[in-house]
mmCIF file with all atom_site columns, C-alpha atoms in Angstrom:
data_model
loop_
_atom_site.group_PDB
_atom_site.id
_atom_site.type_symbol
_atom_site.label_atom_id
_atom_site.label_alt_id
_atom_site.label_comp_id
_atom_site.label_asym_id
_atom_site.label_entity_id
_atom_site.label_seq_id
_atom_site.pdbx_PDB_ins_code
_atom_site.Cartn_x
_atom_site.Cartn_y
_atom_site.Cartn_z
_atom_site.occupancy
_atom_site.B_iso_or_equiv
_atom_site.pdbx_formal_charge
_atom_site.auth_seq_id
_atom_site.auth_comp_id
_atom_site.auth_asym_id
_atom_site.auth_atom_id
_atom_site.pdbx_PDB_model_num
ATOM 1   C CA . UNK A 1 1   ? 0.000   0.000   0.000   1.00 0.00 ? 1   UNK A CA 1
ATOM 2   C CA . UNK A 1 2   ? 1.043   3.583   -0.338  1.00 0.00 ? 2   UNK A CA 1
ATOM 3   C CA . UNK A 1 3   ? -0.229  6.017   2.264   1.00 0.00 ? 3   UNK A CA 1
ATOM 4   C CA . UNK A 1 4   ? -3.410  4.321   3.488   1.00 0.00 ? 4   UNK A CA 1
ATOM 5   C CA . UNK A 1 5   ? -3.774  7.177   5.981   1.00 0.00 ? 5   UNK A CA 1
ATOM 6   C CA . UNK A 1 6   ? -6.984  6.533   7.946   1.00 0.00 ? 6   UNK A CA 1
ATOM 7   C CA . UNK A 1 7   ? -8.343  3.935   5.522   1.00 0.00 ? 7   UNK A CA 1
ATOM 8   C CA . UNK A 1 8   ? -8.214  0.295   6.569   1.00 0.00 ? 8   UNK A CA 1
ATOM 9   C CA . UNK A 1 9   ? -5.261  -1.384  4.868   1.00 0.00 ? 9   UNK A CA 1
ATOM 10  C CA . UNK A 1 10  ? -7.175  -4.680  4.928   1.00 0.00 ? 10  UNK A CA 1
ATOM 11  C CA . UNK A 1 11  ? -10.096 -3.000  3.128   1.00 0.00 ? 11  UNK A CA 1
ATOM 12  C CA . UNK A 1 12  ? -7.765  -1.520  0.504   1.00 0.00 ? 12  UNK A CA 1
ATOM 13  C CA . UNK A 1 13  ? -6.171  -4.919  -0.118  1.00 0.00 ? 13  UNK A CA 1
ATOM 14  C CA . UNK A 1 14  ? -9.592  -6.617  -0.231  1.00 0.00 ? 14  UNK A CA 1
ATOM 15  C CA . UNK A 1 15  ? -10.812 -4.132  -2.851  1.00 0.00 ? 15  UNK A CA 1
ATOM 16  C CA . UNK A 1 16  ? -7.692  -4.671  -4.938  1.00 0.00 ? 16  UNK A CA 1
ATOM 17  C CA . UNK A 1 17  ? -8.045  -8.453  -4.597  1.00 0.00 ? 17  UNK A CA 1
ATOM 18  C CA . UNK A 1 18  ? -11.690 -8.320  -5.646  1.00 0.00 ? 18  UNK A CA 1
ATOM 19  C CA . UNK A 1 19  ? -10.718 -6.370  -8.766  1.00 0.00 ? 19  UNK A CA 1
ATOM 20  C CA . UNK A 1 20  ? -8.032  -8.906  -9.646  1.00 0.00 ? 20  UNK A CA 1
ATOM 21  C CA . UNK A 1 21  ? -10.363 -11.848 -9.026  1.00 0.00 ? 21  UNK A CA 1
ATOM 22  C CA . UNK A 1 22  ? -13.133 -10.264 -11.106 1.00 0.00 ? 22  UNK A CA 1
ATOM 23  C CA . UNK A 1 23  ? -10.743 -10.372 -14.062 1.00 0.00 ? 23  UNK A CA 1
ATOM 24  C CA . UNK A 1 24  ? -9.940  -14.050 -13.509 1.00 0.00 ? 24  UNK A CA 1
ATOM 25  C CA . UNK A 1 25  ? -6.771  -13.728 -11.429 1.00 0.00 ? 25  UNK A CA 1
ATOM 26  C CA . UNK A 1 26  ? -6.216  -16.305 -8.694  1.00 0.00 ? 26  UNK A CA 1
ATOM 27  C CA . UNK A 1 27  ? -4.895  -15.269 -5.292  1.00 0.00 ? 27  UNK A CA 1
ATOM 28  C CA . UNK A 1 28  ? -1.658  -17.050 -4.480  1.00 0.00 ? 28  UNK A CA 1
ATOM 29  C CA . UNK A 1 29  ? -1.048  -17.824 -8.163  1.00 0.00 ? 29  UNK A CA 1
ATOM 30  C CA . UNK A 1 30  ? -1.305  -14.591 -10.131 1.00 0.00 ? 30  UNK A CA 1
ATOM 31  C CA . UNK A 1 31  ? -1.662  -12.035 -7.332  1.00 0.00 ? 31  UNK A CA 1
ATOM 32  C CA . UNK A 1 32  ? -0.785  -11.804 -3.649  1.00 0.00 ? 32  UNK A CA 1
ATOM 33  C CA . UNK A 1 33  ? -1.872  -9.567  -0.778  1.00 0.00 ? 33  UNK A CA 1
ATOM 34  C CA . UNK A 1 34  ? 1.224   -8.253  0.965   1.00 0.00 ? 34  UNK A CA 1
ATOM 35  C CA . UNK A 1 35  ? 0.497   -5.493  3.491   1.00 0.00 ? 35  UNK A CA 1
ATOM 36  C CA . UNK A 1 36  ? 4.103   -4.388  4.014   1.00 0.00 ? 36  UNK A CA 1
ATOM 37  C CA . UNK A 1 37  ? 5.645   -2.495  1.083   1.00 0.00 ? 37  UNK A CA 1
ATOM 38  C CA . UNK A 1 38  ? 9.173   -3.690  1.896   1.00 0.00 ? 38  UNK A CA 1
ATOM 39  C CA . UNK A 1 39  ? 8.082   -7.324  1.985   1.00 0.00 ? 39  UNK A CA 1
ATOM 40  C CA . UNK A 1 40  ? 6.147   -6.794  -1.266  1.00 0.00 ? 40  UNK A CA 1
ATOM 41  C CA . UNK A 1 41  ? 9.294   -5.539  -3.005  1.00 0.00 ? 41  UNK A CA 1
ATOM 42  C CA . UNK A 1 42  ? 11.331  -8.429  -1.548  1.00 0.00 ? 42  UNK A CA 1
ATOM 43  C CA . UNK A 1 43  ? 8.669   -10.924 -2.666  1.00 0.00 ? 43  UNK A CA 1
ATOM 44  C CA . UNK A 1 44  ? 8.587   -9.477  -6.187  1.00 0.00 ? 44  UNK A CA 1
ATOM 45  C CA . UNK A 1 45  ? 12.371  -9.847  -6.402  1.00 0.00 ? 45  UNK A CA 1
ATOM 46  C CA . UNK A 1 46  ? 12.032  -13.484 -5.340  1.00 0.00 ? 46  UNK A CA 1
ATOM 47  C CA . UNK A 1 47  ? 9.324   -14.111 -7.945  1.00 0.00 ? 47  UNK A CA 1
ATOM 48  C CA . UNK A 1 48  ? 11.211  -12.441 -10.799 1.00 0.00 ? 48  UNK A CA 1
ATOM 49  C CA . UNK A 1 49  ? 12.521  -14.619 -13.600 1.00 0.00 ? 49  UNK A CA 1
ATOM 50  C CA . UNK A 1 50  ? 15.280  -13.874 -16.134 1.00 0.00 ? 50  UNK A CA 1
ATOM 51  C CA . UNK A 1 51  ? 14.282  -11.006 -18.441 1.00 0.00 ? 51  UNK A CA 1
ATOM 52  C CA . UNK A 1 52  ? 11.478  -9.865  -16.079 1.00 0.00 ? 52  UNK A CA 1
ATOM 53  C CA . UNK A 1 53  ? 11.173  -6.178  -15.261 1.00 0.00 ? 53  UNK A CA 1
ATOM 54  C CA . UNK A 1 54  ? 10.233  -5.180  -11.720 1.00 0.00 ? 54  UNK A CA 1
ATOM 55  C CA . UNK A 1 55  ? 8.306   -1.908  -11.711 1.00 0.00 ? 55  UNK A CA 1
ATOM 56  C CA . UNK A 1 56  ? 7.831   -0.270  -8.303  1.00 0.00 ? 56  UNK A CA 1
ATOM 57  C CA . UNK A 1 57  ? 5.145   2.409   -8.569  1.00 0.00 ? 57  UNK A CA 1
ATOM 58  C CA . UNK A 1 58  ? 3.358   4.804   -6.313  1.00 0.00 ? 58  UNK A CA 1
ATOM 59  C CA . UNK A 1 59  ? 5.903   6.516   -4.069  1.00 0.00 ? 59  UNK A CA 1
ATOM 60  C CA . UNK A 1 60  ? 8.584   7.802   -6.415  1.00 0.00 ? 60  UNK A CA 1
ATOM 61  C CA . UNK A 1 61  ? 10.087  10.968  -4.977  1.00 0.00 ? 61  UNK A CA 1
ATOM 62  C CA . UNK A 1 62  ? 8.073   10.823  -1.729  1.00 0.00 ? 62  UNK A CA 1
ATOM 63  C CA . UNK A 1 63  ? 10.058  10.342  1.461   1.00 0.00 ? 63  UNK A CA 1
ATOM 64  C CA . UNK A 1 64  ? 7.374   9.029   3.819   1.00 0.00 ? 64  UNK A CA 1
ATOM 65  C CA . UNK A 1 65  ? 4.313   6.827   4.158   1.00 0.00 ? 65  UNK A CA 1
ATOM 66  C CA . UNK A 1 66  ? 1.289   7.829   6.217   1.00 0.00 ? 66  UNK A CA 1
ATOM 67  C CA . UNK A 1 67  ? -0.518  5.371   8.455   1.00 0.00 ? 67  UNK A CA 1
ATOM 68  C CA . UNK A 1 68  ? -3.311  6.928   10.479  1.00 0.00 ? 68  UNK A CA 1
ATOM 69  C CA . UNK A 1 69  ? -2.041  10.418  11.145  1.00 0.00 ? 69  UNK A CA 1
ATOM 70  C CA . UNK A 1 70  ? 1.616   9.420   11.479  1.00 0.00 ? 70  UNK A CA 1
ATOM 71  C CA . UNK A 1 71  ? 4.203   9.882   8.732   1.00 0.00 ? 71  UNK A CA 1
ATOM 72  C CA . UNK A 1 72  ? 6.876   7.166   8.687   1.00 0.00 ? 72  UNK A CA 1
ATOM 73  C CA . UNK A 1 73  ? 10.175  7.745   6.873   1.00 0.00 ? 73  UNK A CA 1
ATOM 74  C CA . UNK A 1 74  ? 10.217  5.800   3.603   1.00 0.00 ? 74  UNK A CA 1
ATOM 75  C CA . UNK A 1 75  ? 12.266  5.792   0.414   1.00 0.00 ? 75  UNK A CA 1
ATOM 76  C CA . UNK A 1 76  ? 11.491  3.298   -2.369  1.00 0.00 ? 76  UNK A CA 1
ATOM 77  C CA . UNK A 1 77  ? 15.083  3.386   -3.622  1.00 0.00 ? 77  UNK A CA 1
ATOM 78  C CA . UNK A 1 78  ? 16.509  2.528   -0.198  1.00 0.00 ? 78  UNK A CA 1
ATOM 79  C CA . UNK A 1 79  ? 13.806  -0.103  0.318   1.00 0.00 ? 79  UNK A CA 1
ATOM 80  C CA . UNK A 1 80  ? 14.566  -1.683  -3.053  1.00 0.00 ? 80  UNK A CA 1
ATOM 81  C CA . UNK A 1 81  ? 18.320  -1.696  -2.435  1.00 0.00 ? 81  UNK A CA 1
ATOM 82  C CA . UNK A 1 82  ? 17.716  -3.244  1.007   1.00 0.00 ? 82  UNK A CA 1
ATOM 83  C CA . UNK A 1 83  ? 15.350  -5.859  -0.428  1.00 0.00 ? 83  UNK A CA 1
ATOM 84  C CA . UNK A 1 84  ? 17.826  -6.719  -3.191  1.00 0.00 ? 84  UNK A CA 1
ATOM 85  C CA . UNK A 1 85  ? 20.685  -7.061  -0.690  1.00 0.00 ? 85  UNK A CA 1
ATOM 86  C CA . UNK A 1 86  ? 18.530  -9.351  1.488   1.00 0.00 ? 86  UNK A CA 1
ATOM 87  C CA . UNK A 1 87  ? 17.378  -11.383 -1.522  1.00 0.00 ? 87  UNK A CA 1
ATOM 88  C CA . UNK A 1 88  ? 20.934  -11.868 -2.822  1.00 0.00 ? 88  UNK A CA 1
ATOM 89  C CA . UNK A 1 89  ? 22.081  -12.906 0.668   1.00 0.00 ? 89  UNK A CA 1
ATOM 90  C CA . UNK A 1 90  ? 19.205  -15.383 0.998   1.00 0.00 ? 90  UNK A CA 1
ATOM 91  C CA . UNK A 1 91  ? 17.819  -13.412 3.930   1.00 0.00 ? 91  UNK A CA 1
ATOM 92  C CA . UNK A 1 92  ? 14.312  -12.169 4.774   1.00 0.00 ? 92  UNK A CA 1
ATOM 93  C CA . UNK A 1 93  ? 13.357  -8.532  4.396   1.00 0.00 ? 93  UNK A CA 1
ATOM 94  C CA . UNK A 1 94  ? 14.637  -6.476  7.341   1.00 0.00 ? 94  UNK A CA 1
ATOM 95  C CA . UNK A 1 95  ? 12.421  -4.045  9.224   1.00 0.00 ? 95  UNK A CA 1
ATOM 96  C CA . UNK A 1 96  ? 12.428  -0.606  7.594   1.00 0.00 ? 96  UNK A CA 1
ATOM 97  C CA . UNK A 1 97  ? 10.211  0.967   10.231  1.00 0.00 ? 97  UNK A CA 1
ATOM 98  C CA . UNK A 1 98  ? 6.680   0.679   8.866   1.00 0.00 ? 98  UNK A CA 1
ATOM 99  C CA . UNK A 1 99  ? 3.892   -0.440  11.214  1.00 0.00 ? 99  UNK A CA 1
ATOM 100 C CA . UNK A 1 100 ? 2.956   -3.156  8.695   1.00 0.00 ? 100 UNK A CA 1
ATOM 101 C CA . UNK A 1 101 ? 6.250   -5.044  9.100   1.00 0.00 ? 101 UNK A CA 1
ATOM 102 C CA . UNK A 1 102 ? 6.020   -8.576  10.472  1.00 0.00 ? 102 UNK A CA 1
ATOM 103 C CA . UNK A 1 103 ? 9.420   -10.268 10.961  1.00 0.00 ? 103 UNK A CA 1
ATOM 104 C CA . UNK A 1 104 ? 8.065   -13.765 10.326  1.00 0.00 ? 104 UNK A CA 1
ATOM 105 C CA . UNK A 1 105 ? 5.879   -12.904 7.332   1.00 0.00 ? 105 UNK A CA 1
ATOM 106 C CA . UNK A 1 106 ? 5.405   -15.684 4.803   1.00 0.00 ? 106 UNK A CA 1
ATOM 107 C CA . UNK A 1 107 ? 3.138   -16.286 1.850   1.00 0.00 ? 107 UNK A CA 1
#
């Protein structure tokens, strides 16, 4: 997610999932719900195959993410570099400070 603010993150993900499913996508096969943006980037890196392109959209130049009324420091470039380092080392995604992070997250 990017800046859910006061919206329910679960509701946002459910709406996105419903849209995917309505077009024939299957959860766990062609789309996944991943609440933490860092884990989502890490997961996408793990799913990527040779010649794939990983496009990370939504935050760009922004330097924070808002949950509730709190802004948390965030940088997609740093998150992507961190996720790539973890992926290449065979490690899980480290905590980058978002309230959505779960250290033992798995699909």
